[in-house]
PDB file of C-alpha atoms in Angstrom:
ATOM      1  CA  ALA A   1      87.169  75.508  86.669  1.00  0.00           C
ATOM      2  CA  ILE A   2      89.318  78.585  87.356  1.00  0.00           C
ATOM      3  CA  GLU A   3      87.436  81.110  89.477  1.00  0.00           C
ATOM      4  CA  PRO A   4      86.472  84.387  87.678  1.00  0.00           C
ATOM      5  CA  ARG A   5      88.969  86.674  89.442  1.00  0.00           C
ATOM      6  CA  ARG A   6      91.942  84.439  88.608  1.00  0.00           C
ATOM      7  CA  ARG A   7      90.706  84.016  85.036  1.00  0.00           C
ATOM      8  CA  LEU A   8      90.563  87.797  84.615  1.00  0.00           C
ATOM      9  CA  ILE A   9      94.105  88.213  85.962  1.00  0.00           C
ATOM     10  CA  GLU A  10      95.577  85.601  83.637  1.00  0.00           C
ATOM     11  CA  SER A  11      93.744  86.947  80.593  1.00  0.00           C
ATOM     12  CA  ALA A  12      94.717  90.506  81.489  1.00  0.00           C
ATOM     13  CA  GLY A  13      98.374  89.488  81.824  1.00  0.00           C
ATOM     14  CA  GLU A  14      98.361  88.188  78.254  1.00  0.00           C
ATOM     15  CA  VAL A  15      96.624  91.277  76.878  1.00  0.00           C
ATOM     16  CA  PHE A  16      98.786  93.775  78.797  1.00  0.00           C
ATOM     17  CA  ALA A  17     101.924  91.928  77.636  1.00  0.00           C
ATOM     18  CA  ASP A  18     100.760  91.940  74.001  1.00  0.00           C
ATOM     19  CA  ARG A  19      99.459  95.508  73.803  1.00  0.00           C
ATOM     20  CA  GLY A  20     100.850  97.445  76.770  1.00  0.00           C
ATOM     21  CA  TYR A  21      98.792  99.051  79.512  1.00  0.00           C
ATOM     22  CA  ARG A  22      97.586 102.033  77.500  1.00  0.00           C
ATOM     23  CA  ASP A  23      96.422 100.111  74.412  1.00  0.00           C
ATOM     24  CA  ALA A  24      94.881  97.175  76.272  1.00  0.00           C
ATOM     25  CA  THR A  25      91.119  97.367  76.658  1.00  0.00           C
ATOM     26  CA  VAL A  26      88.910  95.998  79.387  1.00  0.00           C
ATOM     27  CA  ARG A  27      86.583  94.724  76.693  1.00  0.00           C
ATOM     28  CA  GLU A  28      89.266  92.485  75.133  1.00  0.00           C
ATOM     29  CA  ILE A  29      90.396  91.238  78.545  1.00  0.00           C
ATOM     30  CA  CYS A  30      86.847  90.299  79.517  1.00  0.00           C
ATOM     31  CA  SER A  31      86.305  88.632  76.160  1.00  0.00           C
ATOM     32  CA  ARG A  32      89.348  86.401  76.663  1.00  0.00           C
ATOM     33  CA  ALA A  33      88.320  85.647  80.233  1.00  0.00           C
ATOM     34  CA  GLN A  34      84.718  84.973  79.195  1.00  0.00           C
ATOM     35  CA  ALA A  35      83.532  87.475  81.781  1.00  0.00           C
ATOM     36  CA  ASN A  36      81.171  90.429  81.592  1.00  0.00           C
ATOM     37  CA  LEU A  37      82.506  93.998  81.701  1.00  0.00           C
ATOM     38  CA  ALA A  38      81.133  94.638  85.180  1.00  0.00           C
ATOM     39  CA  ALA A  39      83.412  91.907  86.596  1.00  0.00           C
ATOM     40  CA  VAL A  40      86.474  94.170  86.394  1.00  0.00           C
ATOM     41  CA  GLY A  41      84.812  96.856  88.473  1.00  0.00           C
ATOM     42  CA  TYR A  42      83.524  94.283  90.950  1.00  0.00           C
ATOM     43  CA  HIS A  43      86.874  92.552  91.520  1.00  0.00           C
ATOM     44  CA  PHE A  44      89.457  95.281  90.839  1.00  0.00           C
ATOM     45  CA  ARG A  45      87.709  98.670  90.841  1.00  0.00           C
ATOM     46  CA  ASP A  46      89.082  99.690  87.411  1.00  0.00           C
ATOM     47  CA  LYS A  47      91.676  98.944  84.733  1.00  0.00           C
ATOM     48  CA  GLN A  48      94.540 100.267  86.883  1.00  0.00           C
ATOM     49  CA  GLY A  49      93.460  98.078  89.782  1.00  0.00           C
ATOM     50  CA  LEU A  50      93.408  95.066  87.459  1.00  0.00           C
ATOM     51  CA  TYR A  51      96.907  95.926  86.189  1.00  0.00           C
ATOM     52  CA  ASP A  52      98.233  96.158  89.763  1.00  0.00           C
ATOM     53  CA  ALA A  53      96.678  92.777  90.537  1.00  0.00           C
ATOM     54  CA  VAL A  54      98.322  91.266  87.434  1.00  0.00           C
ATOM     55  CA  LEU A  55     101.788  92.440  88.518  1.00  0.00           C
ATOM     56  CA  GLU A  56     101.221  91.267  92.090  1.00  0.00           C
ATOM     57  CA  HIS A  57     100.076  87.842  90.883  1.00  0.00           C
ATOM     58  CA  ALA A  58     103.037  87.428  88.515  1.00  0.00           C
ATOM     59  CA  HIS A  59     105.646  88.313  91.119  1.00  0.00           C
ATOM     60  CA  GLY A  60     103.855  86.199  93.696  1.00  0.00           C
ATOM     61  CA  CYS A  61     104.252  83.188  91.411  1.00  0.00           C
ATOM     62  CA  ALA A  62     107.945  83.930  91.029  1.00  0.00           C
ATOM     63  CA  ARG A  63     108.519  84.414  94.768  1.00  0.00           C
ATOM     64  CA  ALA A  64     106.889  81.043  95.430  1.00  0.00           C
ATOM     65  CA  SER A  65     109.784  79.337  93.637  1.00  0.00           C
ATOM     66  CA  ALA A  66     113.456  79.269  94.645  1.00  0.00           C
ATOM     67  CA  ASN A  67     113.975  82.959  95.390  1.00  0.00           C
ATOM     68  CA  PRO A  68     117.650  83.923  95.965  1.00  0.00           C
ATOM     69  CA  GLY A  69     116.477  86.317  98.667  1.00  0.00           C
ATOM     70  CA  ALA A  70     115.702  83.316 100.867  1.00  0.00           C
ATOM     71  CA  LEU A  71     119.289  82.040 100.843  1.00  0.00           C
ATOM     72  CA  HIS A  72     121.541  82.326 103.908  1.00  0.00           C
ATOM     73  CA  LEU A  73     124.507  83.777 102.048  1.00  0.00           C
ATOM     74  CA  ASP A  74     126.270  85.484 104.945  1.00  0.00           C
ATOM     75  CA  ASP A  75     127.407  82.043 106.105  1.00  0.00           C
ATOM     76  CA  LEU A  76     129.493  81.671 102.934  1.00  0.00           C
ATOM     77  CA  GLU A  77     132.845  83.174 101.932  1.00  0.00           C
ATOM     78  CA  PRO A  78     132.127  86.496 100.074  1.00  0.00           C
ATOM     79  CA  ARG A  79     133.150  85.357  96.587  1.00  0.00           C
ATOM     80  CA  GLU A  80     131.298  82.060  96.953  1.00  0.00           C
ATOM     81  CA  ALA A  81     128.222  83.865  98.279  1.00  0.00           C
ATOM     82  CA  LEU A  82     128.051  86.071  95.186  1.00  0.00           C
ATOM     83  CA  ARG A  83     128.568  83.061  92.945  1.00  0.00           C
ATOM     84  CA  VAL A  84     125.674  81.192  94.608  1.00  0.00           C
ATOM     85  CA  TYR A  85     123.469  84.284  94.346  1.00  0.00           C
ATOM     86  CA  ILE A  86     124.119  84.620  90.606  1.00  0.00           C
ATOM     87  CA  HIS A  87     123.449  80.910  90.027  1.00  0.00           C
ATOM     88  CA  GLU A  88     120.176  81.010  91.959  1.00  0.00           C
ATOM     89  CA  LEU A  89     119.016  84.267  90.368  1.00  0.00           C
ATOM     90  CA  ILE A  90     119.521  82.922  86.848  1.00  0.00           C
ATOM     91  CA  LYS A  91     117.742  79.683  87.729  1.00  0.00           C
ATOM     92  CA  TRP A  92     114.923  81.669  89.323  1.00  0.00           C
ATOM     93  CA  MET A  93     114.494  83.945  86.309  1.00  0.00           C
ATOM     94  CA  PHE A  94     114.337  81.106  83.781  1.00  0.00           C
ATOM     95  CA  LEU A  95     112.811  78.233  85.720  1.00  0.00           C
ATOM     96  CA  SER A  96     110.461  79.862  88.217  1.00  0.00           C
ATOM     97  CA  GLY A  97     106.712  79.426  88.223  1.00  0.00           C
ATOM     98  CA  ALA A  98     106.110  82.960  86.932  1.00  0.00           C
ATOM     99  CA  PRO A  99     103.679  83.238  83.986  1.00  0.00           C
ATOM    100  CA  ALA A 100     105.222  83.147  80.516  1.00  0.00           C
ATOM    101  CA  TRP A 101     103.979  86.666  79.786  1.00  0.00           C
ATOM    102  CA  LEU A 102     105.740  88.255  82.796  1.00  0.00           C
ATOM    103  CA  THR A 103     109.039  88.977  81.009  1.00  0.00           C
ATOM    104  CA  LYS A 104     107.300  90.637  78.074  1.00  0.00           C
ATOM    105  CA  LEU A 105     105.062  92.650  80.379  1.00  0.00           C
ATOM    106  CA  MET A 106     107.996  93.884  82.494  1.00  0.00           C
ATOM    107  CA  ALA A 107     109.953  94.834  79.361  1.00  0.00           C
ATOM    108  CA  ARG A 108     106.991  96.979  78.319  1.00  0.00           C
ATOM    109  CA  GLU A 109     106.753  98.455  81.805  1.00  0.00           C
ATOM    110  CA  MET A 110     110.439  99.461  81.768  1.00  0.00           C
ATOM    111  CA  ALA A 111     110.153 101.058  78.314  1.00  0.00           C
ATOM    112  CA  ASP A 112     106.857 102.847  78.997  1.00  0.00           C
ATOM    113  CA  PRO A 113     106.391 102.966  82.780  1.00  0.00           C
ATOM    114  CA  THR A 114     103.051 103.307  84.531  1.00  0.00           C
ATOM    115  CA  PRO A 115     102.534 104.334  88.179  1.00  0.00           C
ATOM    116  CA  SER A 116     102.669 100.634  89.049  1.00  0.00           C
ATOM    117  CA  LEU A 117     106.414 100.475  88.338  1.00  0.00           C
ATOM    118  CA  ALA A 118     107.222 102.201  91.636  1.00  0.00           C
ATOM    119  CA  VAL A 119     105.223  99.563  93.511  1.00  0.00           C
ATOM    120  CA  VAL A 120     107.021  96.730  91.703  1.00  0.00           C
ATOM    121  CA  VAL A 121     110.418  98.286  92.430  1.00  0.00           C
ATOM    122  CA  GLU A 122     109.747  98.655  96.136  1.00  0.00           C
ATOM    123  CA  SER A 123     108.092  95.280  96.656  1.00  0.00           C
ATOM    124  CA  SER A 124     110.179  93.045  94.404  1.00  0.00           C
ATOM    125  CA  ILE A 125     113.226  94.698  92.848  1.00  0.00           C
ATOM    126  CA  ARG A 126     114.681  96.779  95.690  1.00  0.00           C
ATOM    127  CA  PRO A 127     115.018  93.887  98.177  1.00  0.00           C
ATOM    128  CA  SER A 128     116.985  91.901  95.601  1.00  0.00           C
ATOM    129  CA  ALA A 129     119.116  94.944  94.697  1.00  0.00           C
ATOM    130  CA  VAL A 130     119.924  95.603  98.352  1.00  0.00           C
ATOM    131  CA  MET A 131     121.005  91.997  98.850  1.00  0.00           C
ATOM    132  CA  LEU A 132     123.177  92.085  95.720  1.00  0.00           C
ATOM    133  CA  GLY A 133     124.781  95.321  96.894  1.00  0.00           C
ATOM    134  CA  HIS A 134     125.553  93.751 100.272  1.00  0.00           C
ATOM    135  CA  LEU A 135     127.240  90.786  98.575  1.00  0.00           C
ATOM    136  CA  ILE A 136     129.263  93.049  96.286  1.00  0.00           C
ATOM    137  CA  ARG A 137     130.442  95.162  99.210  1.00  0.00           C
ATOM    138  CA  ARG A 138     131.657  92.024 100.973  1.00  0.00           C
ATOM    139  CA  VAL A 139     133.788  91.192  97.931  1.00  0.00           C
ATOM    140  CA  LEU A 140     135.099  94.736  97.436  1.00  0.00           C
ATOM    141  CA  GLY A 141     135.795  95.438 101.084  1.00  0.00           C
ATOM    142  CA  PRO A 142     134.931  98.434 103.288  1.00  0.00           C
ATOM    143  CA  GLY A 143     136.767 100.923 101.048  1.00  0.00           C
ATOM    144  CA  ALA A 144     134.145 100.742  98.298  1.00  0.00           C
ATOM    145  CA  SER A 145     131.933 103.791  97.866  1.00  0.00           C
ATOM    146  CA  GLU A 146     128.159 103.515  97.652  1.00  0.00           C
ATOM    147  CA  GLU A 147     128.306 104.690  94.042  1.00  0.00           C
ATOM    148  CA  LEU A 148     130.832 102.004  93.111  1.00  0.00           C
ATOM    149  CA  VAL A 149     128.707  99.288  94.729  1.00  0.00           C
ATOM    150  CA  TRP A 150     125.634 100.413  92.781  1.00  0.00           C
ATOM    151  CA  ARG A 151     127.535 100.456  89.491  1.00  0.00           C
ATOM    152  CA  CYS A 152     128.924  96.999  90.078  1.00  0.00           C
ATOM    153  CA  GLY A 153     125.396  95.803  90.832  1.00  0.00           C
ATOM    154  CA  TYR A 154     124.174  97.247  87.538  1.00  0.00           C
ATOM    155  CA  SER A 155     126.989  95.408  85.739  1.00  0.00           C
ATOM    156  CA  VAL A 156     126.094  92.073  87.336  1.00  0.00           C
ATOM    157  CA  MET A 157     122.396  92.462  86.570  1.00  0.00           C
ATOM    158  CA  GLY A 158     123.121  93.746  83.062  1.00  0.00           C
ATOM    159  CA  GLN A 159     124.778  90.472  82.134  1.00  0.00           C
ATOM    160  CA  ILE A 160     122.004  88.356  83.610  1.00  0.00           C
ATOM    161  CA  LEU A 161     119.166  90.382  82.087  1.00  0.00           C
ATOM    162  CA  PHE A 162     120.837  90.286  78.674  1.00  0.00           C
ATOM    163  CA  TYR A 163     120.308  86.526  78.572  1.00  0.00           C
ATOM    164  CA  LYS A 164     116.736  86.905  79.819  1.00  0.00           C
ATOM    165  CA  HIS A 165     115.485  89.724  77.613  1.00  0.00           C
ATOM    166  CA  SER A 166     117.622  89.010  74.534  1.00  0.00           C
ATOM    167  CA  ARG A 167     116.983  85.289  74.396  1.00  0.00           C
ATOM    168  CA  PRO A 168     115.259  85.397  70.957  1.00  0.00           C
ATOM    169  CA  VAL A 169     118.232  87.310  69.505  1.00  0.00           C
ATOM    170  CA  ILE A 170     120.753  84.961  71.137  1.00  0.00           C
ATOM    171  CA  GLU A 171     118.981  81.922  69.712  1.00  0.00           C
ATOM    172  CA  LEU A 172     119.123  83.432  66.211  1.00  0.00           C
ATOM    173  CA  LEU A 173     122.763  84.460  66.532  1.00  0.00           C
ATOM    174  CA  ASN A 174     123.874  81.191  68.099  1.00  0.00           C
ATOM    175  CA  PRO A 175     121.371  78.346  67.559  1.00  0.00           C
ATOM    176  CA  GLN A 176     123.587  76.038  69.638  1.00  0.00           C
ATOM    177  CA  GLN A 177     122.960  78.085  72.770  1.00  0.00           C
ATOM    178  CA  GLY A 178     120.381  76.298  74.891  1.00  0.00           C
ATOM    179  CA  PHE A 179     118.510  77.401  77.989  1.00  0.00           C
ATOM    180  CA  ASP A 180     117.891  74.139  79.782  1.00  0.00           C
ATOM    181  CA  GLU A 181     119.083  73.608  83.339  1.00  0.00           C
ATOM    182  CA  LYS A 182     122.536  72.393  82.256  1.00  0.00           C
ATOM    183  CA  GLU A 183     123.108  75.379  79.961  1.00  0.00           C
ATOM    184  CA  LEU A 184     121.864  77.800  82.609  1.00  0.00           C
ATOM    185  CA  ARG A 185     124.503  76.443  84.999  1.00  0.00           C
ATOM    186  CA  LEU A 186     127.189  77.150  82.384  1.00  0.00           C
ATOM    187  CA  ILE A 187     125.838  80.665  81.819  1.00  0.00           C
ATOM    188  CA  ALA A 188     125.800  81.310  85.560  1.00  0.00           C
ATOM    189  CA  GLU A 189     129.364  80.041  85.892  1.00  0.00           C
ATOM    190  CA  HIS A 190     130.550  82.345  83.109  1.00  0.00           C
ATOM    191  CA  VAL A 191     128.743  85.391  84.513  1.00  0.00           C
ATOM    192  CA  SER A 192     130.136  84.636  87.981  1.00  0.00           C
ATOM    193  CA  ASP A 193     133.718  84.281  86.720  1.00  0.00           C
ATOM    194  CA  PHE A 194     133.441  87.445  84.656  1.00  0.00           C
ATOM    195  CA  CYS A 195     131.967  89.529  87.478  1.00  0.00           C
ATOM    196  CA  LEU A 196     134.336  88.242  90.148  1.00  0.00           C
ATOM    197  CA  GLY A 197     137.310  88.958  87.886  1.00  0.00           C
ATOM    198  CA  GLY A 198     136.263  92.580  87.637  1.00  0.00           C
ATOM    199  CA  LEU A 199     135.449  92.886  91.331  1.00  0.00           C
ATOM    200  CA  ASP A 200     138.792  91.358  92.333  1.00  0.00           C
ATOM    201  CA  ARG A 201     140.594  93.939  90.200  1.00  0.00           C
ATOM    202  CA  LEU A 202     138.618  96.772  91.783  1.00  0.00           C
ATOM    203  CA  ARG A 203     139.365  95.433  95.250  1.00  0.00           C
ATOM    204  CA  ARG A 204     143.109  95.409  94.521  1.00  0.00           C
ATOM    205  CA  GLN A 205     142.856  99.030  93.401  1.00  0.00           C
ATOM    206  CA  LEU A 206     140.988  99.992  96.569  1.00  0.00           C
ATOM    207  CA  GLU A 207     143.525  98.235  98.786  1.00  0.00           C
ATOM    208  CA  ALA A 208     146.607  99.705  97.047  1.00  0.00           C
ATOM    209  CA  PRO A 209     148.618 102.255  99.083  1.00  0.00           C
ATOM    210  CA  ALA A 210     147.200 105.762  98.791  1.00  0.00           C
ATOM    211  CA  SER A 211     150.643 107.024  97.754  1.00  0.00           C
ATOM    212  CA  ASP A 212     150.596 104.892  94.593  1.00  0.00           C
ATOM    213  CA  PRO A 213     149.861 107.430  91.792  1.00  0.00           C
ATOM    214  CA  ARG A 214     148.576 104.668  89.475  1.00  0.00           C
ATOM    215  CA  THR A 215     145.670 103.808  91.761  1.00  0.00           C
ATOM    216  CA  HIS A 216     144.972 107.031  93.633  1.00  0.00           C
ATOM    217  CA  ALA A 217     142.679 108.436  90.913  1.00  0.00           C
ATOM    218  CA  ARG A 218     140.811 105.122  90.632  1.00  0.00           C
ATOM    219  CA  ARG A 219     139.642 105.086  94.233  1.00  0.00           C
ATOM    220  CA  ARG A 220     136.788 107.426  93.444  1.00  0.00           C
ATOM    221  CA  THR A 221     135.296 105.505  90.553  1.00  0.00           C
ATOM    222  CA  GLY A 222     132.651 107.586  88.862  1.00  0.00           C
ATOM    223  CA  SER A 223     134.001 110.923  90.110  1.00  0.00           C
ATOM    224  CA  ARG A 224     134.215 113.892  87.798  1.00  0.00           C
ATOM    225  CA  ALA A 225     137.983 113.570  87.761  1.00  0.00           C
ATOM    226  CA  SER A 226     137.803 110.037  86.380  1.00  0.00           C
ATOM    227  CA  ARG A 227     135.400 111.121  83.655  1.00  0.00           C
ATOM    228  CA  ARG A 228     137.297 114.225  82.553  1.00  0.00           C
ATOM    229  CA  ARG A 229     138.398 114.024  78.947  1.00  0.00           C
ATOM    230  CA  PRO A 230     142.046 114.813  78.114  1.00  0.00           C
ATOM    231  CA  THR A 231     142.700 118.189  76.516  1.00  0.00           C
ATOM    232  CA  PRO A 232     143.568 117.853  72.804  1.00  0.00           C
ATOM    233  CA  ARG A 233     147.183 118.729  72.069  1.00  0.00           C
ATOM    234  CA  GLY A 234     146.226 121.434  69.665  1.00  0.00           C
ATOM    235  CA  ALA A 235     144.149 123.186  72.343  1.00  0.00           C
ATOM    236  CA  ARG A 236     147.097 123.632  74.756  1.00  0.00           C
TER     237      ARG A 236
END
């Protein structure tokens, strides 16, 4: 039999994912776990402590599988290293041992954050983001600004998370799209090709001679100058 603390965590994960932190009740969680109300206070102090334990358990399950953070990517050529990272991250997100309710719970947490989000970011998300940024900088070269590296990281993760969080929509739009291991390899290959194509273009811009007027303004991607809208002819 599953011990009471673990049973409470798993039941709470389902309830928090279904209802969100604010609408979930300790009474419903205990009912699902077949535990008395005092068990939450005994094991977790309160509802917030239980929620923190749920997030820690879920990410612990995921880390126990093939985590891309454990790869030795600096031994690979920069473009190949990023490609391997993307492949492993997609496989990890879809095939890890994380509970089925984790994705739904994290989507709720992003849309309506609790104080626990900061803990999740620092313990689980930031280390992965730092590694991705390091890999992107290797591809772009030393001329890339910190802001450009961050934005490229958002673009890479945006593509990956679209497949993860929009899977029900994708399956309705394109019923032929599968998510087994073979299909995930094809998705990872496409995302890698797409991202590396964009990064290679940015690198060429960064490496172009500073005197080239076509690329000079592009060096500071994200600057106010690059976002300035042209003045309408009638306003001149």
